Amino acid sequence: MNIDFDLLLDQAKSASEKAYAPYSGYKVGAALLCSDGTVFTGCNVENASYSLTICAERNAVFQAVAAGQRDFLALAIYVDGEVLFPPCGACRQVLAEFNPNLHILYANRLGSILSDLDTLLPQAFTLSEI
Ligand SMILES: [Zn+2]
C-alpha cells in the first residue's frame, strides 16, 4: 500500500485542533493508518494531575484497538507550534507492541521528519523473545 503521508498529516493536523492542552500549550494530533486503509486519530488530553495526561499517539492507538484494529502501517504526528517532538518513550513502547517497524512522520508548523519506530526505539521491550 502506498502511504499518503500528506493526507495522513492533514488528518493529524485536524486532530490537533481538538486537543485539550491548557497546561503545556502544545496541541498535538496523531493519525494512525491501518493496513486496511482505515485511519484513527487522537489528540493529547491533559489533566491537572499531570501524570494522567494521555498523548495524541496513544489516544489514536487505543481508539484503533478498541475498534478491532491491530495492524498499523504508519503514524503522522502534528504539534501546533515551532518545536518538533518525536513520540515520547511511553508512546514508542505502545506503538512497538503492534509494529516495531512503523513508519512515523512527525511535524510542526515549520516542517517534518520521516522516520520509523525501529530507529526511534531500537531493541524495544518485548515478551515474545523470552
Ligand atoms: Zn507520548
PDB file of C-alpha atoms in Angstrom, residues 1-103:
ATOM      1  CA  MET A   1       0.000   0.000   0.000  1.00  0.00           C
ATOM      2  CA  ASN A   2       1.317   3.436  -0.926  1.00  0.00           C
ATOM      3  CA  ILE A   3       1.215   5.657   2.104  1.00  0.00           C
ATOM      4  CA  ASP A   4      -0.080   9.170   1.510  1.00  0.00           C
ATOM      5  CA  PHE A   5       1.813  10.988   4.251  1.00  0.00           C
ATOM      6  CA  ASP A   6       0.432  14.375   3.175  1.00  0.00           C
ATOM      7  CA  LEU A   7      -3.114  13.147   3.728  1.00  0.00           C
ATOM      8  CA  LEU A   8      -2.181  11.462   6.998  1.00  0.00           C
ATOM      9  CA  LEU A   9      -0.536  14.677   8.201  1.00  0.00           C
ATOM     10  CA  ASP A  10      -3.656  16.676   7.305  1.00  0.00           C
ATOM     11  CA  GLN A  11      -5.674  14.288   9.459  1.00  0.00           C
ATOM     12  CA  ALA A  12      -3.198  14.695  12.325  1.00  0.00           C
ATOM     13  CA  LYS A  13      -3.465  18.483  11.991  1.00  0.00           C
ATOM     14  CA  SER A  14      -7.248  18.302  12.183  1.00  0.00           C
ATOM     15  CA  ALA A  15      -6.997  16.096  15.259  1.00  0.00           C
ATOM     16  CA  SER A  16      -4.658  18.600  16.939  1.00  0.00           C
ATOM     17  CA  GLU A  17      -7.427  21.197  16.815  1.00  0.00           C
ATOM     18  CA  LYS A  18      -9.402  19.086  19.294  1.00  0.00           C
ATOM     19  CA  ALA A  19      -6.514  18.776  21.786  1.00  0.00           C
ATOM     20  CA  TYR A  20      -7.090  19.714  25.409  1.00  0.00           C
ATOM     21  CA  ALA A  21      -3.751  21.232  26.393  1.00  0.00           C
ATOM     22  CA  PRO A  22      -4.298  24.052  28.914  1.00  0.00           C
ATOM     23  CA  TYR A  23      -1.088  23.249  30.804  1.00  0.00           C
ATOM     24  CA  SER A  24       1.619  22.637  28.180  1.00  0.00           C
ATOM     25  CA  GLY A  25       0.053  24.795  25.490  1.00  0.00           C
ATOM     26  CA  TYR A  26       1.108  22.209  22.903  1.00  0.00           C
ATOM     27  CA  LYS A  27      -1.821  20.950  20.883  1.00  0.00           C
ATOM     28  CA  VAL A  28      -0.870  17.618  19.341  1.00  0.00           C
ATOM     29  CA  GLY A  29      -2.740  15.432  16.881  1.00  0.00           C
ATOM     30  CA  ALA A  30      -1.965  11.949  15.606  1.00  0.00           C
ATOM     31  CA  ALA A  31      -3.318   9.947  12.683  1.00  0.00           C
ATOM     32  CA  LEU A  32      -2.725   6.194  12.592  1.00  0.00           C
ATOM     33  CA  LEU A  33      -3.050   4.329   9.295  1.00  0.00           C
ATOM     34  CA  CYS A  34      -4.204   0.712   9.493  1.00  0.00           C
ATOM     35  CA  SER A  35      -3.425  -1.949   6.891  1.00  0.00           C
ATOM     36  CA  ASP A  36      -6.995  -1.865   5.558  1.00  0.00           C
ATOM     37  CA  GLY A  37      -6.737   1.886   4.919  1.00  0.00           C
ATOM     38  CA  THR A  38      -8.691   2.938   7.971  1.00  0.00           C
ATOM     39  CA  VAL A  39      -7.293   5.945   9.847  1.00  0.00           C
ATOM     40  CA  PHE A  40      -7.773   6.585  13.547  1.00  0.00           C
ATOM     41  CA  THR A  41      -6.953   9.946  15.032  1.00  0.00           C
ATOM     42  CA  GLY A  42      -6.176  11.103  18.534  1.00  0.00           C
ATOM     43  CA  CYS A  43      -5.238  14.277  20.349  1.00  0.00           C
ATOM     44  CA  ASN A  44      -3.474  14.935  23.617  1.00  0.00           C
ATOM     45  CA  VAL A  45      -5.759  15.251  26.629  1.00  0.00           C
ATOM     46  CA  GLU A  46      -4.052  16.871  29.598  1.00  0.00           C
ATOM     47  CA  ASN A  47      -5.098  16.804  33.228  1.00  0.00           C
ATOM     48  CA  ALA A  48      -4.429  18.923  36.309  1.00  0.00           C
ATOM     49  CA  SER A  49      -2.912  15.745  37.736  1.00  0.00           C
ATOM     50  CA  TYR A  50      -0.183  15.775  35.093  1.00  0.00           C
ATOM     51  CA  SER A  51       0.602  12.054  35.085  1.00  0.00           C
ATOM     52  CA  LEU A  52      -2.931  11.292  33.928  1.00  0.00           C
ATOM     53  CA  THR A  53      -2.350  13.109  30.660  1.00  0.00           C
ATOM     54  CA  ILE A  54      -2.596  10.968  27.530  1.00  0.00           C
ATOM     55  CA  CYS A  55      -0.580  11.699  24.409  1.00  0.00           C
ATOM     56  CA  ALA A  56      -2.188  12.008  20.989  1.00  0.00           C
ATOM     57  CA  GLU A  57      -0.322   8.939  19.736  1.00  0.00           C
ATOM     58  CA  ARG A  58      -1.567   6.583  22.437  1.00  0.00           C
ATOM     59  CA  ASN A  59      -5.044   8.079  22.177  1.00  0.00           C
ATOM     60  CA  ALA A  60      -5.086   7.095  18.481  1.00  0.00           C
ATOM     61  CA  VAL A  61      -3.708   3.590  19.141  1.00  0.00           C
ATOM     62  CA  PHE A  62      -6.216   2.869  21.895  1.00  0.00           C
ATOM     63  CA  GLN A  63      -9.121   4.023  19.744  1.00  0.00           C
ATOM     64  CA  ALA A  64      -7.918   1.806  16.890  1.00  0.00           C
ATOM     65  CA  VAL A  65      -7.522  -1.246  19.118  1.00  0.00           C
ATOM     66  CA  ALA A  66     -10.942  -0.643  20.673  1.00  0.00           C
ATOM     67  CA  ALA A  67     -12.363  -0.709  17.135  1.00  0.00           C
ATOM     68  CA  GLY A  68     -10.720  -4.063  16.414  1.00  0.00           C
ATOM     69  CA  GLN A  69      -7.604  -2.890  14.544  1.00  0.00           C
ATOM     70  CA  ARG A  70      -4.078  -4.065  15.382  1.00  0.00           C
ATOM     71  CA  ASP A  71      -2.236  -3.965  12.069  1.00  0.00           C
ATOM     72  CA  PHE A  72      -0.733  -0.489  11.726  1.00  0.00           C
ATOM     73  CA  LEU A  73       1.354   0.856   8.836  1.00  0.00           C
ATOM     74  CA  ALA A  74       2.107   4.482   9.597  1.00  0.00           C
ATOM     75  CA  LEU A  75       1.581   7.281  12.061  1.00  0.00           C
ATOM     76  CA  ALA A  76       1.612  11.026  11.479  1.00  0.00           C
ATOM     77  CA  ILE A  77       2.006  13.381  14.417  1.00  0.00           C
ATOM     78  CA  TYR A  78       1.458  17.124  14.298  1.00  0.00           C
ATOM     79  CA  VAL A  79       2.244  19.653  17.015  1.00  0.00           C
ATOM     80  CA  ASP A  80       0.773  23.091  16.551  1.00  0.00           C
ATOM     81  CA  GLY A  81       3.942  25.006  17.326  1.00  0.00           C
ATOM     82  CA  GLU A  82       7.515  25.539  16.283  1.00  0.00           C
ATOM     83  CA  VAL A  83       9.058  22.790  18.400  1.00  0.00           C
ATOM     84  CA  LEU A  84       9.394  19.406  16.716  1.00  0.00           C
ATOM     85  CA  PHE A  85       8.610  16.492  19.012  1.00  0.00           C
ATOM     86  CA  PRO A  86       9.162  12.864  18.167  1.00  0.00           C
ATOM     87  CA  PRO A  87       6.882  10.495  20.108  1.00  0.00           C
ATOM     88  CA  CYS A  88       7.683  10.183  23.825  1.00  0.00           C
ATOM     89  CA  GLY A  89       9.131   6.956  25.213  1.00  0.00           C
ATOM     90  CA  ALA A  90       5.809   5.670  26.518  1.00  0.00           C
ATOM     91  CA  CYS A  91       4.180   6.092  23.115  1.00  0.00           C
ATOM     92  CA  ARG A  92       7.121   4.439  21.355  1.00  0.00           C
ATOM     93  CA  GLN A  93       6.724   1.385  23.568  1.00  0.00           C
ATOM     94  CA  VAL A  94       2.965   1.203  22.976  1.00  0.00           C
ATOM     95  CA  LEU A  95       3.459   1.519  19.215  1.00  0.00           C
ATOM     96  CA  ALA A  96       6.190  -1.165  19.231  1.00  0.00           C
ATOM     97  CA  GLU A  97       3.689  -3.627  20.692  1.00  0.00           C
ATOM     98  CA  PHE A  98       1.906  -3.651  17.336  1.00  0.00           C
ATOM     99  CA  ASN A  99       4.545  -2.746  14.725  1.00  0.00           C
ATOM    100  CA  PRO A 100       8.210  -2.249  15.664  1.00  0.00           C
ATOM    101  CA  ASN A 101       8.880  -1.004  12.113  1.00  0.00           C
ATOM    102  CA  LEU A 102       6.020   1.500  11.964  1.00  0.00           C
ATOM    103  CA  HIS A 103       6.624   4.473   9.666  1.00  0.00           C
TER     104      HIS A 103
END
